[in-house]
Each structure stands twice: as structure tokens, then as C-alpha cells.
């Protein structure tokens, strides 16, 4: 029997992986507003081919073998009592309970656009959201994508490739998109966008209407603060990278001036022994890159080291973004290294090697067959 209780607050990409790594070493409780891992990745794939996307990116918790020993609680985190060492959780029936911890992992991520929101949802509601976004883009004759990050670029490319007859335009504020990536990555992705027929519009900074949180697909003309005439399309997809941390349940003393959780290089929350943060919510570095750089492994080791009185290790972030931008395509999956060079996994290897062996076994330590999106 494990004597230490670890509470994982937020079971998204980083929370699930941290829970899996700790499951055999502690009594782990994971709390999440969703009944599944619903990844915030690969927006273009998600909007254009939601069935395919869901197979890889929407995985109910009971499908993860590594979570069999973890107790998952479907609820919304509403508070943290540092003195009592407990988090407060609101349940679907309106009641609230407290979950006590010896170590707490804050991994509630960020909200971003219509595709990444921390609201309490059932599986049916998640499916309805996926279908609604897909249908509004499928029915549109023309699409504007606003934004210059990976979500925007991948949306424009995937929409244009899925529906070659649609007019698709990508508007971004700088001379190039993907400014956090190496210039070589952008050059390669730019060629792919042009091949797919996407109209590229650099130097366009959109005016975000007052009170609009960029959290739905719109159809009104888009105005530009950079002076160009307004642009119109049947569907406007906002991927402006205005991420907001999901930290309204935390005491302000844990947060930096932008609302992210302040952490030491060991991913410890400053001044709070036993409290850690990881993923997009943790202010580790300017790109807040600990999720994609798999700091869940380091964090799990550090939590165990903390219990055993051993020294903790530090997270060392790379300076540039890396990873896949466009997601899996008919001609393979391109993954960009921090130096901008791309490695392409052939298309055949995605379903036969990459997903079953590398992702489901290598990363998640076993995932039972996923139920398809109906
Ligand atoms: C294996 C892996 C591969 C990756 N590959 C890439 C890549 O190729 N390219 C790239 O750009 N990035 C990649 N990333 C990173 C990715 O873009 C994000 O950084 C990552 O999804 C962030 O994970 P997270 O756990 O911090 O947040 P999330 O996955 O958003 O998880 C947060 C969770 O907390 C829940 N939550 C929030 N608030 C509450 C609350 N109050 N109560 C209850 N629950 C709440 C949310 O609903 C959500 O489920 C990768 C990440 C991983 C782990």
C-alpha cells in the first residue's frame, strides 16, 4: 500500500502522463473537468477530420492501462487550501468536496479559442463540440484563419487540403508566421501552404472586437489595425494565441503577473513545499514548454525524490518551438526539430508503428482500443 497521496489537478496532456508515471509509487487522484484526455493539439486535423483526430486525441481515462490504479474525479477545481493541503472540487450535482494531498501537481493548462476550454463536459458534449466546429467549416464556401502560430497554420493547411474547392486565407501579423519556430521550419511550412492553395497575408493584425474572447467561429468582416481594408469569409477561425491560464481557482500569491504559476527550475511552486506545476500553466520559460518537452518524467522523479529526501533535478527548456505543425497528412507526418530540420514519418507508419508502438505503448504505456466518434 502506498502511503503518499498525490493529487493531479487537471488531467490533460501533462497531467495524464504525470499520473501514469506516479501510479505505481503513490496513491494518485486525478481531477478533471472532462471524462477523458481531450488534447488541445492539432487544431487543423481536429476541424477537418474529427473522426481521425478523435481516435488519437480523445481518449477516455478508462482506456489508459497506466491509469488503472489512479482514481479519477470528474469535477471542476474551485479552490486550494494551502494550510489544510487540500483542493476543492465542485461535482456535477452541485456539491463540493475536498481532496487532501501530500504532493499537488497543478496541470490545469490554458484556455485558447473554441477548441480548448476548461468547462465541465460530458462525453456527449465533447462530441457535439467537435461536430459543430467541423460542420461550420465544412459548410463554409470561404474560410479566413486569423493568427500566425501552429494552430492557425495547421488549420489553414488542413482545411485547404481537405476541401480543395474552398477559398482559404491565412492572415498573420508579422512578416512570417511560426515566429517561435526556427525560420527553416516556416520556410518548409510556407511551401506546403502555397501548394495547398492557401492565400498568405503577412502584416495583418486583426482588431479583436471588445468583449470577444476569440472562442467561436464568426462570419462578420474582420478589421485590421494595420490599415488594410476589411476581409470577409463565410467562416472566420480565430487562432490568435491569446491563451489564458486556468488558474482562477488558485490563490493569487502562487501566480506571476500574467496569471501563470510561478515555479523553480525543479517545477516546485515557490515557497510551497509539496506543490508543483507542469505544462502550459507553469511559468517555466518564455514558451512555457514543459508539456511538449515531456517534463512529466522529471516532475514524477522530483515528487518521488521529495518524498524520499533526495535532491531534485532541474528542467532545461530549449529556446525554440519544435514538433509537428500540420499533423498527419496523406504523404506522412513531418516533425520539426528545434534547429528547423524536418523529419518525415512515412504515412504507412502512422497507424502501424507510430501510434500503436511509439505513442500508445512508448508514451502512454498501453491504451485499450478507443471507441470511435459516432
Ligand atoms: C506527448 C506530447 C506531444 C506534444 N507534441 C507537440 C507538438 O508536436 N507540437 C506542439 O506545438 N506541442 C506539442 N505538445 C504540447 C501541447 O501543445 C501543449 O503544450 C499541451 O497540450 C499542454 O498540456 P497541459 O497538460 O499543460 O494542458 P491541457 O492538455 O490543456 O490540460 C489541462 C486540463 O486541465 C483541465 N482543467 C482546467 N481547469 C480546470 C478546473 N478548474 N477544474 C478541473 N479541470 C480543469 C482542462 O479541462 C484540461 O483537461 C505535446 C505535448 C505532449 C504531452
Coordinates of C-alpha atoms and ligand atoms in Angstrom, one line a residue:
X1 CA 0.0 0.0 0.0
X2 CA 1.3 3.4 -1.0
X3 CA 1.4 5.9 1.9
X4 CA 1.8 9.2 -0.1
X5 CA -1.2 10.8 -1.7
X6 CA -0.6 12.8 -4.9
X7 CA -3.4 14.9 -6.3
X8 CA -3.1 15.8 -10.0
X9 CA -5.2 18.9 -10.7
X10 CA -6.1 18.8 -14.4
X11 CA -5.8 15.7 -16.5
X12 CA -4.7 17.0 -19.9
X13 CA -1.6 16.1 -21.8
X14 CA 0.8 16.7 -18.9
X15 CA -1.5 15.6 -16.0
X16 CA -2.3 12.2 -17.6
X17 CA 1.4 11.5 -18.2
X18 CA 2.4 12.5 -14.7
X19 CA -0.4 10.4 -13.2
X20 CA 0.7 7.4 -15.2
X21 CA 4.3 7.8 -14.1
X22 CA 3.4 8.0 -10.4
X23 CA 0.6 5.4 -10.3
X24 CA 2.8 2.6 -9.0
X25 CA 4.6 4.7 -6.5
X26 CA 1.9 6.7 -4.7
X27 CA -1.9 6.9 -4.1
X28 CA -2.8 9.1 -7.1
X29 CA -6.0 11.0 -7.5
X30 CA -6.6 12.9 -10.8
X31 CA -9.2 15.6 -11.1
X32 CA -10.5 16.8 -14.4
X33 CA -13.4 18.8 -15.9
X34 CA -13.5 16.3 -18.8
X35 CA -14.1 12.5 -18.5
X36 CA -11.2 11.9 -21.0
X37 CA -7.9 13.2 -22.2
X38 CA -9.1 15.7 -24.8
X39 CA -5.9 17.1 -26.3
X40 CA -5.6 20.7 -27.3
X41 CA -3.2 19.7 -30.1
X42 CA -3.6 19.6 -33.9
X43 CA -6.4 22.0 -34.4
X44 CA -6.3 21.7 -38.2
X45 CA -6.7 17.9 -38.1
X46 CA -9.4 18.2 -35.5
X47 CA -11.5 20.7 -37.5
X48 CA -11.1 19.0 -40.9
X49 CA -11.1 15.2 -40.0
X50 CA -12.6 15.0 -36.4
X51 CA -13.2 11.2 -36.5
X52 CA -9.5 10.6 -37.2
X53 CA -8.4 13.2 -34.8
X54 CA -10.6 11.8 -32.0
X55 CA -9.0 8.3 -32.4
X56 CA -5.7 9.7 -31.4
X57 CA -6.6 12.7 -29.3
X58 CA -9.8 12.0 -27.4
X59 CA -9.2 9.1 -25.0
X60 CA -11.5 8.2 -22.1
X61 CA -9.4 7.7 -18.9
X62 CA -10.5 4.1 -18.5
X63 CA -8.7 3.2 -21.8
X64 CA -5.3 4.0 -20.3
X65 CA -3.8 0.9 -18.7
X66 CA -1.5 3.2 -16.7
X67 CA -4.4 4.9 -15.1
X68 CA -6.0 1.7 -13.8
X69 CA -4.6 2.4 -10.3
X70 CA -5.5 6.1 -10.4
X71 CA -8.7 7.4 -9.0
X72 CA -10.2 9.9 -11.4
X73 CA -12.7 12.5 -10.3
X74 CA -14.8 14.3 -12.9
X75 CA -15.3 17.8 -11.5
X76 CA -14.2 21.4 -11.5
X77 CA -11.4 22.6 -9.3
X78 CA -12.7 25.6 -7.4
X79 CA -10.1 26.3 -4.7
X80 CA -6.9 25.4 -3.0
X81 CA -6.4 25.5 0.8
X82 CA -2.6 25.6 1.3
X83 CA -2.8 25.2 5.1
X84 CA -5.1 22.2 5.0
X85 CA -3.2 20.8 2.0
X86 CA -6.5 20.2 0.1
X87 CA -8.1 21.2 -3.2
X88 CA -11.8 21.8 -3.5
X89 CA -13.8 20.2 -6.3
X90 CA -17.3 21.0 -7.5
X91 CA -19.2 18.0 -8.8
X92 CA -21.9 17.7 -11.5
X93 CA -24.7 17.6 -8.8
X94 CA -23.5 21.0 -7.4
X95 CA -21.9 19.5 -4.3
X96 CA -18.3 20.3 -3.3
X97 CA -15.7 18.0 -1.8
X98 CA -12.1 18.4 -0.6
X99 CA -9.2 16.1 -1.8
X100 CA -6.2 16.1 0.6
X101 CA -2.7 15.7 -0.8
X102 CA 0.9 15.2 0.3
X103 CA 2.0 16.4 -3.1
X104 CA -0.1 18.5 -5.5
X105 CA 0.6 18.8 -9.2
X106 CA -1.0 21.9 -10.9
X107 CA -1.6 21.0 -14.5
X108 CA -4.8 22.8 -15.5
X109 CA -3.3 24.2 -18.7
X110 CA -4.6 27.2 -20.6
X111 CA -7.7 28.1 -22.4
X112 CA -7.4 29.0 -26.1
X113 CA -10.0 29.6 -28.7
X114 CA -13.1 27.5 -29.1
X115 CA -11.2 24.2 -29.0
X116 CA -9.6 24.5 -25.6
X117 CA -11.9 25.4 -22.8
X118 CA -11.9 24.2 -19.2
X119 CA -15.7 23.9 -18.8
X120 CA -17.2 20.8 -17.2
X121 CA -18.3 18.5 -20.1
X122 CA -19.7 15.0 -20.6
X123 CA -18.5 12.8 -23.5
X124 CA -21.7 13.7 -25.5
X125 CA -20.9 17.4 -25.1
X126 CA -17.3 17.0 -26.2
X127 CA -18.5 15.1 -29.3
X128 CA -21.1 17.8 -30.1
X129 CA -18.4 20.5 -29.9
X130 CA -16.2 18.6 -32.3
X131 CA -19.0 18.0 -34.8
X132 CA -20.2 21.6 -34.6
X133 CA -16.8 23.1 -35.5
X134 CA -16.3 20.7 -38.3
X135 CA -19.8 21.4 -39.7
X136 CA -19.5 25.1 -39.7
X137 CA -16.2 24.9 -41.6
X138 CA -17.5 22.1 -43.9
X139 CA -20.5 24.3 -44.9
X140 CA -18.5 27.5 -45.5
X141 CA -17.6 28.5 -49.1
X142 CA -14.6 30.5 -47.8
X143 CA -12.6 30.5 -44.7
X144 CA -10.3 33.1 -43.0
X145 CA -7.9 31.9 -40.4
X146 CA -6.6 34.7 -38.2
X147 CA -3.3 34.0 -36.4
X148 CA 0.4 33.1 -37.0
X149 CA 1.1 30.2 -34.7
X150 CA 0.9 26.4 -35.2
X151 CA -2.8 26.2 -34.6
X152 CA -3.6 28.8 -37.3
X153 CA -1.1 27.5 -39.8
X154 CA -2.2 23.9 -39.3
X155 CA -5.9 24.9 -39.6
X156 CA -5.4 26.7 -42.9
X157 CA -3.3 23.9 -44.4
X158 CA -5.7 21.1 -43.3
X159 CA -8.8 22.9 -44.3
X160 CA -7.4 23.7 -47.8
X161 CA -6.2 20.1 -48.3
X162 CA -9.5 18.5 -47.1
X163 CA -11.7 20.9 -49.1
X164 CA -9.7 21.9 -52.2
X165 CA -12.7 23.9 -53.6
X166 CA -12.9 26.3 -50.6
X167 CA -11.1 29.6 -50.6
X168 CA -8.8 29.6 -47.6
X169 CA -6.8 32.7 -46.5
X170 CA -4.3 32.9 -43.6
X171 CA -3.8 36.4 -42.1
X172 CA -0.8 36.9 -39.7
X173 CA 0.7 40.0 -38.1
X174 CA 4.4 39.6 -38.8
X175 CA 6.4 39.1 -42.0
X176 CA 6.3 35.4 -41.3
X177 CA 4.2 33.0 -39.3
X178 CA 5.5 30.5 -36.7
X179 CA 7.8 33.1 -35.2
X180 CA 8.6 30.9 -32.2
X181 CA 9.9 28.2 -34.6
X182 CA 13.2 28.2 -36.5
X183 CA 13.0 30.1 -39.8
X184 CA 13.7 26.9 -41.7
X185 CA 10.5 25.3 -40.3
X186 CA 8.5 28.2 -41.5
X187 CA 10.0 28.1 -45.0
X188 CA 9.0 24.4 -45.3
X189 CA 5.5 25.0 -43.9
X190 CA 5.1 28.1 -46.2
X191 CA 5.7 25.9 -49.2
X192 CA 3.1 23.4 -48.0
X193 CA 0.6 26.2 -47.6
X194 CA 1.2 27.6 -51.1
X195 CA 0.9 24.1 -52.6
X196 CA -2.4 23.7 -50.8
X197 CA -3.7 26.9 -52.3
X198 CA -3.8 28.9 -49.1
X199 CA -3.7 32.7 -49.6
X200 CA -1.0 34.1 -47.4
X201 CA -1.4 37.6 -45.9
X202 CA 1.5 38.8 -43.8
X203 CA 1.4 42.1 -41.9
X204 CA -2.3 41.9 -41.0
X205 CA -3.1 42.4 -37.3
X206 CA -6.8 41.8 -36.6
X207 CA -8.8 44.1 -34.4
X208 CA -10.4 41.9 -31.8
X209 CA -13.8 43.2 -31.1
X210 CA -14.5 44.4 -27.5
X211 CA -15.5 41.6 -25.2
X212 CA -14.9 38.9 -27.8
X213 CA -12.7 36.1 -26.4
X214 CA -11.9 34.5 -29.8
X215 CA -13.8 31.4 -28.6
X216 CA -16.2 30.8 -31.5
X217 CA -16.2 30.7 -35.3
X218 CA -17.6 34.0 -36.7
X219 CA -18.9 35.3 -40.0
X220 CA -18.6 39.1 -39.7
X221 CA -15.9 41.0 -41.7
X222 CA -12.5 41.2 -40.0
X223 CA -11.0 44.7 -39.5
X224 CA -7.2 45.2 -39.4
X225 CA -5.4 47.6 -37.1
X226 CA -2.6 47.6 -39.7
X227 CA -4.6 49.7 -42.1
X228 CA -5.8 47.2 -44.8
X229 CA -9.4 47.1 -45.9
X230 CA -11.6 44.6 -44.0
X231 CA -11.7 41.0 -45.2
X232 CA -14.8 38.7 -45.3
X233 CA -15.4 34.9 -45.4
X234 CA -18.3 32.6 -44.5
X235 CA -16.3 31.3 -41.6
X236 CA -13.6 33.1 -39.6
X237 CA -11.5 30.9 -37.4
X238 CA -9.7 32.8 -34.6
X239 CA -6.4 31.3 -33.6
X240 CA -4.7 34.4 -32.2
X241 CA -2.7 32.6 -29.5
X242 CA -4.5 34.6 -26.7
X243 CA -4.0 31.9 -24.2
X244 CA -5.3 32.5 -20.7
X245 CA -4.1 30.3 -17.8
X246 CA -6.7 28.2 -16.0
X247 CA -5.7 29.4 -12.6
X248 CA -8.8 31.3 -11.3
X249 CA -9.1 28.5 -8.6
X250 CA -5.7 29.3 -7.2
X251 CA -4.5 31.8 -4.6
X252 CA -3.0 34.9 -6.3
X253 CA 0.2 34.5 -4.3
X254 CA 1.1 31.5 -6.4
X255 CA 0.8 33.4 -9.7
X256 CA 3.0 35.7 -11.8
X257 CA 1.7 39.0 -13.3
X258 CA 0.1 37.1 -16.2
X259 CA -1.7 34.6 -14.0
X260 CA 0.7 31.6 -14.7
X261 CA 2.0 29.6 -11.8
X262 CA 5.5 30.7 -10.7
X263 CA 7.9 27.7 -10.5
X264 CA 11.5 27.0 -9.7
X265 CA 13.6 25.0 -12.3
X266 CA 12.7 21.9 -10.3
X267 CA 9.0 22.7 -11.1
X268 CA 8.3 23.4 -7.5
X269 CA 5.8 26.2 -6.7
X270 CA 7.8 29.0 -4.9
X271 CA 7.6 28.9 -1.2
X272 CA 5.1 25.9 -1.2
X273 CA 6.8 22.6 -0.4
X274 CA 4.9 19.7 -1.9
X275 CA 3.2 21.9 -4.6
X276 CA 4.4 21.6 -8.2
X277 CA 3.2 22.8 -11.6
X278 CA 3.8 21.5 -15.1
X279 CA 2.6 22.1 -18.7
X280 CA 1.2 25.2 -20.2
X281 CA 0.1 26.6 -16.8
X282 CA 3.6 26.6 -15.4
X283 CA 5.8 29.7 -16.0
X284 CA 8.9 27.7 -16.6
X285 CA 10.3 29.7 -19.6
X286 CA 9.0 32.2 -22.1
X287 CA 7.5 29.5 -24.3
X288 CA 6.1 27.6 -21.3
X289 CA 7.4 24.5 -23.0
X290 CA 7.4 21.9 -20.3
X291 CA 4.4 19.9 -21.7
X292 CA 5.9 19.3 -25.2
X293 CA 9.4 18.7 -23.7
X294 CA 8.0 15.9 -21.6
X295 CA 8.8 17.4 -18.2
X296 CA 6.2 15.0 -16.7
X297 CA 9.1 12.4 -16.3
X298 CA 11.3 14.9 -14.4
X299 CA 8.3 16.0 -12.3
X300 CA 7.4 12.5 -11.3
X301 CA 11.0 11.8 -10.4
X302 CA 11.2 15.0 -8.4
X303 CA 8.0 14.2 -6.5
X304 CA 9.4 10.8 -5.5
X305 CA 12.7 12.4 -4.7
X306 CA 11.0 14.9 -2.4
X307 CA 9.2 12.1 -0.5
X308 CA 12.5 10.2 -0.2
X309 CA 14.5 13.3 0.8
X310 CA 16.7 13.1 -2.3
X311 CA 17.8 16.1 -4.3
X312 CA 15.6 17.4 -7.1
X313 CA 16.6 17.8 -10.8
X314 CA 16.1 20.9 -13.0
X315 CA 14.1 21.4 -16.2
X316 CA 16.2 22.8 -19.1
X317 CA 13.9 24.3 -21.8
X318 CA 15.0 24.5 -25.5
X319 CA 14.9 28.1 -26.9
X320 CA 12.7 27.3 -29.9
X321 CA 9.4 25.5 -30.5
X322 CA 9.6 22.1 -32.2
X323 CA 7.2 19.3 -33.0
X324 CA 4.6 18.6 -35.6
X325 CA 2.8 21.6 -37.2
X326 CA 0.5 20.2 -39.8
X327 CA -0.2 16.8 -38.2
X328 CA -0.5 13.6 -40.1
X329 CA -1.1 14.0 -43.8
X330 CA -1.5 11.7 -46.8
X331 CA 2.2 12.0 -47.5
X332 CA 3.4 11.4 -44.0
X333 CA 3.9 13.2 -40.7
X334 CA 6.5 16.0 -40.6
X335 CA 8.2 16.7 -37.2
X336 CA 10.4 19.8 -36.9
X337 CA 13.4 19.8 -34.6
X338 CA 14.4 23.0 -32.7
X339 CA 17.0 23.7 -35.5
X340 CA 14.2 23.8 -38.1
X341 CA 15.1 20.5 -39.8
X342 CA 12.2 18.2 -40.5
X343 CA 12.0 14.5 -40.1
X344 CA 9.2 12.8 -42.0
X345 CA 7.5 9.6 -40.8
X346 CA 6.0 7.9 -43.9
X347 CA 2.2 7.8 -43.9
X348 CA 2.0 4.0 -43.6
X349 CA 4.0 4.1 -40.4
X350 CA 1.5 6.4 -38.6
X351 CA -1.2 3.8 -37.9
X352 CA 1.0 0.8 -37.9
X353 CA 4.1 1.9 -35.9
X354 CA 3.9 5.5 -34.6
X355 CA 0.5 5.4 -32.9
X356 CA 0.4 1.8 -31.6
X357 CA 4.0 1.4 -30.6
X358 CA 5.6 4.8 -30.1
X359 CA 2.6 6.8 -28.7
X360 CA 0.2 4.2 -27.1
X361 CA 2.9 2.0 -25.7
X362 CA 6.0 4.2 -25.6
X363 CA 4.4 7.4 -24.3
X364 CA 1.2 6.2 -22.6
X365 CA 2.3 2.7 -21.5
X366 CA -0.7 1.0 -23.1
X367 CA -4.1 2.3 -24.4
X368 CA -7.0 0.0 -24.9
X369 CA -8.9 0.3 -28.3
X370 CA -10.6 3.7 -28.5
X371 CA -14.3 4.0 -29.2
X372 CA -14.9 5.8 -32.5
X373 CA -16.7 9.2 -32.6
X374 CA -20.3 8.4 -33.6
Ligands
LIG1 C1 3.3 13.8 -25.9 C2 3.2 15.3 -26.2 C3 3.4 15.7 -27.5 C4 3.3 17.0 -27.9 N1 3.6 17.4 -29.2 C5 3.5 18.7 -29.5 C6 3.8 19.1 -30.9 O1 4.2 18.3 -31.7 N2 3.8 20.4 -31.2 C7 3.4 21.3 -30.2 O2 3.3 22.5 -30.5 N3 3.1 21.0 -29.0 C8 3.1 19.7 -28.6 N4 2.8 19.3 -27.3 C9 2.4 20.4 -26.3 C10 1.0 20.9 -26.4 O3 0.9 21.8 -27.5 C11 0.5 21.6 -25.2 O4 1.6 22.2 -24.6 C12 -0.1 20.6 -24.2 O5 -1.3 20.1 -24.7 C13 -0.4 21.3 -22.8 O6 -0.7 20.3 -21.9 P1 -1.3 20.7 -20.4 O7 -1.4 19.4 -19.7 O8 -0.4 21.8 -19.8 O9 -2.7 21.4 -20.7 P2 -4.1 20.7 -21.2 O10 -3.8 19.5 -22.0 O11 -4.9 21.8 -21.7 O12 -4.7 20.1 -19.8 C14 -5.3 20.9 -18.9 C15 -6.5 20.1 -18.3 O13 -7.0 20.7 -17.1 C16 -8.4 20.8 -17.2 N5 -8.8 21.9 -16.3 C17 -8.5 23.2 -16.5 N6 -9.1 23.9 -15.5 C18 -9.7 23.0 -14.7 C19 -10.5 23.2 -13.5 N7 -10.7 24.3 -12.9 N8 -11.0 22.0 -12.9 C20 -10.8 20.8 -13.5 N9 -10.1 20.6 -14.6 C21 -9.6 21.7 -15.2 C22 -8.7 21.0 -18.6 O14 -10.0 20.8 -19.0 C23 -7.7 20.1 -19.3 O15 -8.3 18.8 -19.3 C24 2.9 18.0 -26.9 C25 2.6 17.6 -25.6 C26 2.8 16.2 -25.2 C27 2.5 15.8 -23.8

